[in-house]
Coordinates of C-alpha atoms in Angstrom, one line a residue:
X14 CA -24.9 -118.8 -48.5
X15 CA -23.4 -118.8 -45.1
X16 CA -20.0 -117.6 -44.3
X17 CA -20.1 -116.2 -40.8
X18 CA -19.1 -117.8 -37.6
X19 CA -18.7 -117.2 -33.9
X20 CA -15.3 -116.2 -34.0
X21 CA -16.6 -112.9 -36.5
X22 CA -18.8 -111.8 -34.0
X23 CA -16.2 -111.3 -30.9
X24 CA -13.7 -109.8 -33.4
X25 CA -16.2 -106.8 -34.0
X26 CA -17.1 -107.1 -30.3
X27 CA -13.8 -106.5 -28.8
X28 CA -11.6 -103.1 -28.5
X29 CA -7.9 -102.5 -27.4
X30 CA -6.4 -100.2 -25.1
X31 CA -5.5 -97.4 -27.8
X32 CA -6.8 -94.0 -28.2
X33 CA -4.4 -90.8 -27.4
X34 CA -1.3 -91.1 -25.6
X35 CA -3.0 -90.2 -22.6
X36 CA -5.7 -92.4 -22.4
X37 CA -3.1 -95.2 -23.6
X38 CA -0.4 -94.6 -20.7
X39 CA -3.0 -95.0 -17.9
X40 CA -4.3 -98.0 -19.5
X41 CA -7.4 -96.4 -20.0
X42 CA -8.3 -96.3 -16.8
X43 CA -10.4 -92.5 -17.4
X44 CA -13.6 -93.7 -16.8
X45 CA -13.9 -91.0 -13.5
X46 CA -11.2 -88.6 -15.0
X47 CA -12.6 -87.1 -18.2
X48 CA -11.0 -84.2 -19.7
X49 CA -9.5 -86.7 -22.6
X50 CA -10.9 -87.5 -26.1
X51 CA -10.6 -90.8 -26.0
X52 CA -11.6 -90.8 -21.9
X53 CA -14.8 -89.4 -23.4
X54 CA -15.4 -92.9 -25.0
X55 CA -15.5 -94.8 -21.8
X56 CA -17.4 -92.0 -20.1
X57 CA -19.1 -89.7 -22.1
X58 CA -19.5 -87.1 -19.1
X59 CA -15.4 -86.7 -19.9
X60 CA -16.7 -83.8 -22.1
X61 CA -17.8 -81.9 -19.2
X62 CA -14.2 -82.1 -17.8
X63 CA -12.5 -79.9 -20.2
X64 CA -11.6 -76.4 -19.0
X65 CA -11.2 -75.0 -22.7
X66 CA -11.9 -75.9 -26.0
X67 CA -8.9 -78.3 -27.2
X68 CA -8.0 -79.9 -30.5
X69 CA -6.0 -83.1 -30.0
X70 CA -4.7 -85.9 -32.5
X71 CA -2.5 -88.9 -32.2
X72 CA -0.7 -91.2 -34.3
X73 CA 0.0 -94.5 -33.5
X74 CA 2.8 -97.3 -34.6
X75 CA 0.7 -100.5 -33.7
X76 CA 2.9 -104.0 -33.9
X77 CA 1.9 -107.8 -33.3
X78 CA 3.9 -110.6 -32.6
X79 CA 2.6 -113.8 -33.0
X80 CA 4.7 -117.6 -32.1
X81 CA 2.6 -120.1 -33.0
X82 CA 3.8 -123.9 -31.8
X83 CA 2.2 -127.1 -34.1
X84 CA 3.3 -130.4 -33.5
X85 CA 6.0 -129.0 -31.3
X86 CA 7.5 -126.4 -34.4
X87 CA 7.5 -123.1 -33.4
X88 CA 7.1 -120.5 -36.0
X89 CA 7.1 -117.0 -35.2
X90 CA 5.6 -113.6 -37.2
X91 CA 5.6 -110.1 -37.2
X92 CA 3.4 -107.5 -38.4
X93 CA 3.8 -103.4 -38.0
X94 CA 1.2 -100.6 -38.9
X95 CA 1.4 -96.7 -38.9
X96 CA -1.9 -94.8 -38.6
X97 CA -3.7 -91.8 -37.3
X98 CA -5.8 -93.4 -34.4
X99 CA -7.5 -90.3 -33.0
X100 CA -8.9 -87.2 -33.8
X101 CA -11.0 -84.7 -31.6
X102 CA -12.1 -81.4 -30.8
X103 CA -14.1 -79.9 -28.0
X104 CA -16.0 -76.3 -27.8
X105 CA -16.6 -75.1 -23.8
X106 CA -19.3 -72.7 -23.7
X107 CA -19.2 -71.2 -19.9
X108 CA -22.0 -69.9 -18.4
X109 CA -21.3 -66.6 -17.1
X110 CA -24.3 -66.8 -14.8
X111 CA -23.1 -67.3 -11.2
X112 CA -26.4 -68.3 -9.7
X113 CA -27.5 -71.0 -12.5
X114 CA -27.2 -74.9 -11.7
X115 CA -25.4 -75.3 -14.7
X116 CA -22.1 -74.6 -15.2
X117 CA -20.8 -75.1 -18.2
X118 CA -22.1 -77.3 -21.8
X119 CA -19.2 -78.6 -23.8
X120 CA -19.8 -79.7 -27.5
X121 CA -17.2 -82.5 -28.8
X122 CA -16.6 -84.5 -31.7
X123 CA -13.8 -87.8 -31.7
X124 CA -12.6 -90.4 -33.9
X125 CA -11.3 -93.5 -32.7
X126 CA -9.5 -96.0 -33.9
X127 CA -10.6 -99.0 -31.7
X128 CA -9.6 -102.0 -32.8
X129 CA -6.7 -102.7 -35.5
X130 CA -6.6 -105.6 -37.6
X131 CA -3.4 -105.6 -39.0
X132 CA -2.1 -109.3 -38.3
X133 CA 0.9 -111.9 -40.2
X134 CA 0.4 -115.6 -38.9
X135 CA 2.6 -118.4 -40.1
X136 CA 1.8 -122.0 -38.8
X137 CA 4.5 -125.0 -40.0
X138 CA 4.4 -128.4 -39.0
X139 CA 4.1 -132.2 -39.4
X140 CA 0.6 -133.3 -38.4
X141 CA -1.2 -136.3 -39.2
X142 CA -5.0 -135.1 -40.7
X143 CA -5.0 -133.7 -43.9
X144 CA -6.7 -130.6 -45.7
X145 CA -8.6 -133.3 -47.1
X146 CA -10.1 -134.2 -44.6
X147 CA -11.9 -130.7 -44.4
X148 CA -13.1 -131.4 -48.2
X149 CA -14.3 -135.1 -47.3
X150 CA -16.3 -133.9 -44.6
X151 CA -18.4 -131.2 -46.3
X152 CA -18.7 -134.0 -49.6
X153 CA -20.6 -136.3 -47.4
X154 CA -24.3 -136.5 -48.2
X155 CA -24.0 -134.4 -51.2
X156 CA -25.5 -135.8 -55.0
X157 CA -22.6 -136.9 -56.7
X158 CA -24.6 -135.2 -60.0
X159 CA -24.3 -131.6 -58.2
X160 CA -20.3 -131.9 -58.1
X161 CA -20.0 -133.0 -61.7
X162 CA -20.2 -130.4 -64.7
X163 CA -22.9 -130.8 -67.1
X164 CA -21.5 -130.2 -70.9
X165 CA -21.7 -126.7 -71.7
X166 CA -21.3 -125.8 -68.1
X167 CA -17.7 -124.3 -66.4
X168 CA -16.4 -124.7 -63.2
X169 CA -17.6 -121.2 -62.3
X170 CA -21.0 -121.2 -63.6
X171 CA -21.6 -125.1 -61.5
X172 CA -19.2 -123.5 -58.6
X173 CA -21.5 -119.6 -58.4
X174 CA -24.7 -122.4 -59.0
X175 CA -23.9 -123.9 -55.6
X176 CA -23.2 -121.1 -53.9
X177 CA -26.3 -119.6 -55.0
X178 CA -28.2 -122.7 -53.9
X179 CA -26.6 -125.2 -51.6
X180 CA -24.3 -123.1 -49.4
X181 CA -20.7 -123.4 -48.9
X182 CA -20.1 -126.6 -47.6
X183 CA -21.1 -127.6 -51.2
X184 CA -18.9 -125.5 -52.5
X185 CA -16.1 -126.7 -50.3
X186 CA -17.2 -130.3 -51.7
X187 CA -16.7 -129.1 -55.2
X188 CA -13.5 -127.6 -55.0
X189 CA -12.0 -131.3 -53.5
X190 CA -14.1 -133.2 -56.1
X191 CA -12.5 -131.5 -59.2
X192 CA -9.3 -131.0 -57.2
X193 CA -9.1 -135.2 -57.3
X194 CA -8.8 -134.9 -53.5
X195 CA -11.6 -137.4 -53.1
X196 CA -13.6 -139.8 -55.3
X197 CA -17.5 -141.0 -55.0
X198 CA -17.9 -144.5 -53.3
X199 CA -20.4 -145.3 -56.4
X200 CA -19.1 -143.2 -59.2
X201 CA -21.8 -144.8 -61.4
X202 CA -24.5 -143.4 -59.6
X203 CA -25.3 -139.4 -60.3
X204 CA -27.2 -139.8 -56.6
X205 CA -24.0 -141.1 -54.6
X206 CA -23.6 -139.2 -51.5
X207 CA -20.6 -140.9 -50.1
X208 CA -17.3 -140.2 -50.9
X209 CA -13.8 -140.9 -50.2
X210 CA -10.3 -139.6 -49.7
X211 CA -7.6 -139.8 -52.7
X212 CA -5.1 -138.8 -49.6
X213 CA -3.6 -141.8 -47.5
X214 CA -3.8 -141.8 -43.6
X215 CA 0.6 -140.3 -42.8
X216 CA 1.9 -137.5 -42.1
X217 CA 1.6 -134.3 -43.3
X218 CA 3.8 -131.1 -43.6
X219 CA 1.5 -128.0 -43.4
X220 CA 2.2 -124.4 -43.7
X221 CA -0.9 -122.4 -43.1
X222 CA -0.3 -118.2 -43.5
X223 CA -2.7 -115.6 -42.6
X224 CA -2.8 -111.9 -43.4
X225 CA -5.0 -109.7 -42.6
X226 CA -5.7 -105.8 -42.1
X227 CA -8.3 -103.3 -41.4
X228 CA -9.9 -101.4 -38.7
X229 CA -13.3 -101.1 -36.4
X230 CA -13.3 -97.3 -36.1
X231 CA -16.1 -94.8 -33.9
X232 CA -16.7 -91.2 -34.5
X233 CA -18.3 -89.4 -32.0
X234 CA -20.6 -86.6 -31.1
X235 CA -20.6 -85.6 -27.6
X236 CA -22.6 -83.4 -25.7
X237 CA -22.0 -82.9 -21.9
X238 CA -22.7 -80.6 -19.0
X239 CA -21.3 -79.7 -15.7
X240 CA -23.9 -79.0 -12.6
X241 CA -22.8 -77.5 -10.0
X242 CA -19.2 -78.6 -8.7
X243 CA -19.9 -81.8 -8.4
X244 CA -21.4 -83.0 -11.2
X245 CA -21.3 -84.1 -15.2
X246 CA -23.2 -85.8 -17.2
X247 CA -22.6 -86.5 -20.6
X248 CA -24.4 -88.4 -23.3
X249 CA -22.1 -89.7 -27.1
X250 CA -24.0 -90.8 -30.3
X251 CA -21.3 -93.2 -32.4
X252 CA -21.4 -94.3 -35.8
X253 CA -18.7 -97.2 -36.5
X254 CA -17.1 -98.0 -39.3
X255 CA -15.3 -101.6 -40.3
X256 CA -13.3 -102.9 -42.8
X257 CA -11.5 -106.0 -42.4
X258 CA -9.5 -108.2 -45.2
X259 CA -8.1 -111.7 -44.6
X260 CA -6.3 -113.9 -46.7
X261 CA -5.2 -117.6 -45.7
X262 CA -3.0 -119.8 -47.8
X263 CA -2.7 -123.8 -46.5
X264 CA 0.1 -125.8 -48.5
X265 CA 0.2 -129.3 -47.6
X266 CA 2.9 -132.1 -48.6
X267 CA 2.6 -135.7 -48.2
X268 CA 4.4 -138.7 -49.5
X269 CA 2.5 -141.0 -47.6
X270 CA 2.0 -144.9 -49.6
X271 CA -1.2 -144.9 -51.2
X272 CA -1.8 -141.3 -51.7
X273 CA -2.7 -140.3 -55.3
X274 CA -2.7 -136.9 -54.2
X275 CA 0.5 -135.6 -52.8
X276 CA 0.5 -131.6 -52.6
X277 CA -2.7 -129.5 -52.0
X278 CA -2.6 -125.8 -51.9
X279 CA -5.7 -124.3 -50.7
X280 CA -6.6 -120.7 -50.0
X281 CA -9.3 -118.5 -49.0
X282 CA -10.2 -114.8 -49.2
X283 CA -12.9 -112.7 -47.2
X284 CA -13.4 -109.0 -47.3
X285 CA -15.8 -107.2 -44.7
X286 CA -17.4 -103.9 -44.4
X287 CA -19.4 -102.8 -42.4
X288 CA -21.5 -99.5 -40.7
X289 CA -22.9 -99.3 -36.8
X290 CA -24.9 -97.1 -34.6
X291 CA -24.3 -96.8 -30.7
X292 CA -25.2 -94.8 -27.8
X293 CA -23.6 -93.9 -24.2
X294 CA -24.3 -92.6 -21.4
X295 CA -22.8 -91.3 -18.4
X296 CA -22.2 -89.6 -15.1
X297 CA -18.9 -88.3 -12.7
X298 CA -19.7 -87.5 -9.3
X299 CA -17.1 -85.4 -7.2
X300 CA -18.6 -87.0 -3.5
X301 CA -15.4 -85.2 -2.4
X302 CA -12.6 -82.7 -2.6
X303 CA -10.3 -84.7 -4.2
X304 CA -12.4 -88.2 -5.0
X305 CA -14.3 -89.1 -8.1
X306 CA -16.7 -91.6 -9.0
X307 CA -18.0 -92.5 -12.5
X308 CA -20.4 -94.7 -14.0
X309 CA -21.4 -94.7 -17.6
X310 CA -23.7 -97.3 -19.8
X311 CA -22.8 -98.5 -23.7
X312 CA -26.1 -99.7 -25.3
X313 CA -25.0 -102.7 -27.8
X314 CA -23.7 -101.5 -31.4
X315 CA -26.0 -102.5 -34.1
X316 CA -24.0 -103.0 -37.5
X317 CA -25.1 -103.6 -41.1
X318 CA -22.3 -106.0 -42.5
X319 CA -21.7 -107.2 -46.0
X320 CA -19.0 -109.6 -47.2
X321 CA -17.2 -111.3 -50.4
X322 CA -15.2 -114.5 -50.2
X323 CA -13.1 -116.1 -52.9
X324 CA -11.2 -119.9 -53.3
X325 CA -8.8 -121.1 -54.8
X326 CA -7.8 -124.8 -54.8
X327 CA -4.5 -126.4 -56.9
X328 CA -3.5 -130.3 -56.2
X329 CA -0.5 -132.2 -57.4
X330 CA -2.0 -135.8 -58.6
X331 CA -0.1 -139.0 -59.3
X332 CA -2.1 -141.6 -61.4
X333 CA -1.2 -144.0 -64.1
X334 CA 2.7 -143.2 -63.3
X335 CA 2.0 -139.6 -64.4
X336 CA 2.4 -136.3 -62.0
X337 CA 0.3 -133.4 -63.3
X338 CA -1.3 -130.3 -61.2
X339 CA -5.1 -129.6 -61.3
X340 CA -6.4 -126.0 -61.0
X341 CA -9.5 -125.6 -59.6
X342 CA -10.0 -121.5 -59.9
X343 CA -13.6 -120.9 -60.3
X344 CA -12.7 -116.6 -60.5
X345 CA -16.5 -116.1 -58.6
X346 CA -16.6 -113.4 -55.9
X347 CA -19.0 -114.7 -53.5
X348 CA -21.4 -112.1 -52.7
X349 CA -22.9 -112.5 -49.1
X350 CA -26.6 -111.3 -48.0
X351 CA -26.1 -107.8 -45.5
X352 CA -26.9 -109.1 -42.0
X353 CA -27.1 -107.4 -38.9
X354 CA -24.6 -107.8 -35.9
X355 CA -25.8 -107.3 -32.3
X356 CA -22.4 -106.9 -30.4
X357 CA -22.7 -106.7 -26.2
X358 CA -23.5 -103.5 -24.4
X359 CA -21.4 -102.6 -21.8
X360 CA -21.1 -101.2 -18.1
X361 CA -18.4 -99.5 -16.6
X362 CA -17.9 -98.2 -13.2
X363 CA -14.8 -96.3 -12.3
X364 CA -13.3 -94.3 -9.3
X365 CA -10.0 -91.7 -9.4
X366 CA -8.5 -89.8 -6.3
X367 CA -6.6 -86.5 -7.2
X368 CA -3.5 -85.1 -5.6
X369 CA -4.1 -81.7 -5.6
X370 CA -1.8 -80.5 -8.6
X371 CA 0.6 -83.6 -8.3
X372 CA -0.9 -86.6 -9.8
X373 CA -3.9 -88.9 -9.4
X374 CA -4.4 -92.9 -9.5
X375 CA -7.6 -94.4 -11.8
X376 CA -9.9 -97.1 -11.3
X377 CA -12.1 -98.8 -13.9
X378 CA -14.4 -102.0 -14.2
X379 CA -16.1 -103.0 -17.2
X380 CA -18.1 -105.8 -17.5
X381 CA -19.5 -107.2 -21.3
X382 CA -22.2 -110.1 -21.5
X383 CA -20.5 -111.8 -24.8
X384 CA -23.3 -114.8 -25.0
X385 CA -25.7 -111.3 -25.7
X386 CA -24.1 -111.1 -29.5
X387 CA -26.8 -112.0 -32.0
X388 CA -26.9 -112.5 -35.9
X389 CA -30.3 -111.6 -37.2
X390 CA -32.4 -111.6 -39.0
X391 CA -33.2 -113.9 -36.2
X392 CA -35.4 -115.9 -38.3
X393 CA -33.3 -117.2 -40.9
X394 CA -32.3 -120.9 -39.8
X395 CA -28.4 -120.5 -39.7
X396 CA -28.6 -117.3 -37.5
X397 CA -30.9 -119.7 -35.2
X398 CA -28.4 -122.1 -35.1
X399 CA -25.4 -119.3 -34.9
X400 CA -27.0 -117.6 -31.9
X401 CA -27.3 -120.6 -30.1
X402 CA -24.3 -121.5 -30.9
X403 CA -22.9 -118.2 -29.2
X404 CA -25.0 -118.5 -26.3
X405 CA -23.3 -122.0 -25.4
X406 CA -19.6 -120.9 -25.9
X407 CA -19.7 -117.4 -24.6
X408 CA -20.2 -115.9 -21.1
X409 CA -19.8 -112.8 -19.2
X410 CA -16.4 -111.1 -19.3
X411 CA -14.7 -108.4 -16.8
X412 CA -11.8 -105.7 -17.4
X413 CA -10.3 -104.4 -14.7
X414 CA -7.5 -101.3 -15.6
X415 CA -6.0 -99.1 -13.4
X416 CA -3.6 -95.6 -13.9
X417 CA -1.7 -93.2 -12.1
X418 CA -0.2 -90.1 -13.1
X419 CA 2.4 -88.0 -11.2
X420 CA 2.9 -84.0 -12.3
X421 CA 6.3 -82.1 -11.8
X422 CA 5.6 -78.8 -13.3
X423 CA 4.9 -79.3 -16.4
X424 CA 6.2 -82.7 -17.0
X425 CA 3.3 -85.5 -16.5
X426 CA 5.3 -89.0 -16.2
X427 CA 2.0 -92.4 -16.2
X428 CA 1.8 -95.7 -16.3
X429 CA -0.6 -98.4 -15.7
X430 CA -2.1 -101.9 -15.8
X431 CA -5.0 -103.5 -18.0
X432 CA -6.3 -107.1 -17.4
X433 CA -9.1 -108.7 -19.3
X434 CA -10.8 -112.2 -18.9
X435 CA -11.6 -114.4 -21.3
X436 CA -15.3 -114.1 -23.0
X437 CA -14.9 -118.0 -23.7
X438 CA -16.7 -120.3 -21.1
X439 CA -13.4 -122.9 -22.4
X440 CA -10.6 -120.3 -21.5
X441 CA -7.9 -122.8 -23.4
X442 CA -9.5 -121.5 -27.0
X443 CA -8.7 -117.7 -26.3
X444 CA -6.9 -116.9 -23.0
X445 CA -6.9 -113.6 -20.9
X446 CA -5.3 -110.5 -21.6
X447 CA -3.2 -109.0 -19.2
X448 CA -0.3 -105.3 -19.7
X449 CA 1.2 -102.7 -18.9
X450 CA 1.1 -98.9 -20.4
X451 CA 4.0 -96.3 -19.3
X452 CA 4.0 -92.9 -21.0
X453 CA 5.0 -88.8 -20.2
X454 CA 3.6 -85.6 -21.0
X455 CA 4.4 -81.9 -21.0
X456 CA 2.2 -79.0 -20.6
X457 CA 3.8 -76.0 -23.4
X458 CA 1.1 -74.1 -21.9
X459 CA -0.8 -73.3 -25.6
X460 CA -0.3 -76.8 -26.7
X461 CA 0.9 -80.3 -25.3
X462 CA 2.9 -83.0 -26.5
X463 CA 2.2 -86.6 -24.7
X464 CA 4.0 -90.1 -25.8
X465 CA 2.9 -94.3 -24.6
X466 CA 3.9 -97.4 -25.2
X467 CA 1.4 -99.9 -24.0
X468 CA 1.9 -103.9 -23.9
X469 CA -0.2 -106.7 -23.8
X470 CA -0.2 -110.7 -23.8
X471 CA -3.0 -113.4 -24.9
X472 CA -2.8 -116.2 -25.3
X473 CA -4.9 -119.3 -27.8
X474 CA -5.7 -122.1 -29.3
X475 CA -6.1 -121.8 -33.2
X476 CA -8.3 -124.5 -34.7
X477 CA -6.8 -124.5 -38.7
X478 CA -10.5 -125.3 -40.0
X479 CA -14.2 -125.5 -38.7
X480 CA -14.1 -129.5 -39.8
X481 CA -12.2 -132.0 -41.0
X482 CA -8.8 -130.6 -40.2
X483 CA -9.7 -128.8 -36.4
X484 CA -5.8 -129.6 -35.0
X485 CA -4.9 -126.5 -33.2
X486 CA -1.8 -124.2 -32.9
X487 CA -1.1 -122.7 -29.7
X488 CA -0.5 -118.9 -30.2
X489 CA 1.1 -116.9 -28.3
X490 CA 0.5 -112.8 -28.9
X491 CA 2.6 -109.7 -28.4
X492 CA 0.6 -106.6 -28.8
X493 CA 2.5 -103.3 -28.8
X494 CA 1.2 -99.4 -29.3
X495 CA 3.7 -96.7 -29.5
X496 CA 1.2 -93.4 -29.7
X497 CA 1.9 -89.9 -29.9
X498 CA -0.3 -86.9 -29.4
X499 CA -0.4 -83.5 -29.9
X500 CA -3.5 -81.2 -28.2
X501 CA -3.8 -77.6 -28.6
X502 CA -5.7 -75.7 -26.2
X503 CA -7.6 -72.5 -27.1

């Protein structure tokens, strides 16, 4: 069975600017900086930074707004989350020993969460291709004898059969067959493969909602040394965790002349988990009193992914004078194969001048190779075809962020700027990212308090379905993170 696409991959690919309030007012722009838990994620030399062992955790109040505009109706949805994003702790072991190279090690643990799922997305408006268009397509060249139930036999034994077997576009194909959505060409003949639609060519009104939630987290063991003044190097071993739920709902109404089928309501289900390994490495130079220059390397995160999917399909049907509403619920979790995900690796180079005790300004580039995601095993035909598929609509993608921080006693007050590009080579089906952070801090001397508010826009083209029905809604996105963090030093 195959259920994963190109768009899966670059949603367990990408990560947002949250971490602790620190790290989210500069716009993450710590790459040369260090001394931050979730700095040490961009630069794992950070670690190094740190003059004494801390303890720091945040909580986070994550919101998305999403307007969506099809066939000129514009729909809009909103969608708030509360969590603890981050959660570190670092031990500093000095060395006493005046004369060695080395300075000081530093032994650090984090959790991040870096990328949050939670999403609402309403769609409304009058098109003119139908849902069953999606069914008709995926009909087409299947035996008519495969979408018919044999005595004896249930929709979910012939629906799990096909799943088992033929994939889901027969599946698909089922659902719309017993749904009365479409009708063979030959009905006589148990080998038809051509079929056509119940639905008349009209207009449509279509509501299409999707909810979803879950999280791509990464814990993190650091270890990282200072040598000399001047230098820090660093190296982090992640583990990543994912979990991602979606549920979509399409209700369609049509009273076009000719249509025996005049309501559809169609919905899908898919939940994700998932585990990955990853590496970094990475280096912060002092090549003067108050300048810094970092550079650090993310090997590509290797995940082992698994995934259920469920349908559901109900139709309102109008034949011999007669309305009645079919059901089509085979109740059968589709259980997925584990396959491996390949996301891009990553390199970052980033430069920070200090002023003296009143503030610094951060520079960071990152740049991510997105064609370089790859479903394996490599062998199997539909990861061929996948990874090709990748390869043609991906390319190369920069991030540019920058931060500055300004210190009046105690009181830290930061802001900053993010901008990404898009990873598509066709920047009209997912747009760039571009935002602003602001935040403040202040220093209690045993412990510190920090708040941020960071903001970002994007903007995309949302095709409702791989076939059949591929009109697009043009989304525009509001994300917002309010974060709060509280460090102790010891």
């Amino acid at each position: 069975m195959e259920a994963q696409n190109t768009t899966d991959a670059l949603r367990y690919s990408k990560e947002e600017n949250i971490g602790t309030a620190r790290y989210t007012a500069l716009s993450g722009a710590m790459g040369a900086l260090g001394g931050d838990f979730s700095a040490m994620r961009i630069n794992p030399a950070g670690g190094a930074v740190f003059l004494n062992s801390s303890l720091t955790f945040s909580t986070s109040l994550f919101d998305v707004e999403n307007e969506a505009n099809y066939f000129n109706n514009f729909e809009k949805s909103v969608s708030d989350n509360v969590a603890i994003n981050q959660l570190g702790g670092v031990y500093v072991i000095d060395n006493f020993n005046e004369d060695s190279t080395f300075k000081k090690f530093t032994i650090g643990f984090n959790y991040d969460i870096t990328k949050s799922f939670d999403n609402e997305l309403y769609i409304a408006g009058t098109g003119n291709t139908s849902i069953g268009e999606f069914f008709l397509a995926q009909a087409q060249g299947i035996p008519l004898n495969l979408l018919q139930t044999n005595p004896n036999e249930s929709i979910s034994d012939l629906y799990q059969y096909l799943g088992e077997n033929q994939g889901t576009a027969a599946q698909n194909a089922f659902l719309g067959y017993q749904g009365y959505l479409l009708d063979a060409v030959d009905p006589n003949n148990p080998n038809n493969t051509s079929y056509i639609s119940n639905i008349a060519k009209g207009k449509f009104n279509q509501q299409y909602a999707s909810v979803s939630e879950g999280y791509n987290s990464k814990f993190t063991i650091n270890l990282s040394t200072q040598i000399t003044d001047d230098y820090y190097l660093g190296i982090n071993v992640n583990t990543h965790t994912l979990y991602f739920n979606q549920s979509s709902f399409l209700l369609e109404n049509n009273s076009n002349s000719g249509s025996t089928i005049t309501r559809v309501g169609f919905e899908n289900n898919l939940a994700v988990n998932g585990a990955g390994v990853s590496a970094q490495f990475g280096g912060i130079a002092k090549i003067a009193d108050n300048l810094r220059l970092g550079l650090s390397l993310d090997t590509p995160t290797w995940y082992q992914i698994s995934e259920q999917t469920t349908q559901y399909l109900e139709s309102r049907r109008v034949f011999s004078g007669q309305t009645t509403t079919e059901i089509v619920d085979p109740r059968v979790i589709n259980v997925y194969e584990d396959y491996t995900l390949k996301t891009p690796a990553k390199v970052s180079a980033s430069a920070a001048y200090i002023f003296g005790l009143n503030g610094l300004i951060s520079f960071d580039y990152s740049y991510k190779d997105y064609s370089a995601m790859e479903y394996s095993p490599i062998q199997d035909p539909f990861f061929i075809r996948l990874n090709n598929s990748i390869e043609n609509t991906f390319k190369g993608a920069s991030e540019i962020r920058a931060g500055g921080e300004y210190r009046i006693n105690q009181l830290s007050l930061r802001g900053g700027i993010h901008y990404e590009e898009s990873p598509y080579k066709n920047s009209q089906v997912l747009g760039e990212i571009f935002g602003f952070s602001m935040g403040a801090g202040y220093n209690f001397g045993s412990f510190t308090g920090d708040i941020a508010y960071s903001r970002s826009e994007q903007q995309r083209n949302q095709q409702l379905y791989s076939v059949g029905l591929t009109d697009t809604a043009e989304i525009n996105s509001i994300y917002s993170n309010v974060v709060l963090s509280l460090g102790f030093n010891f």
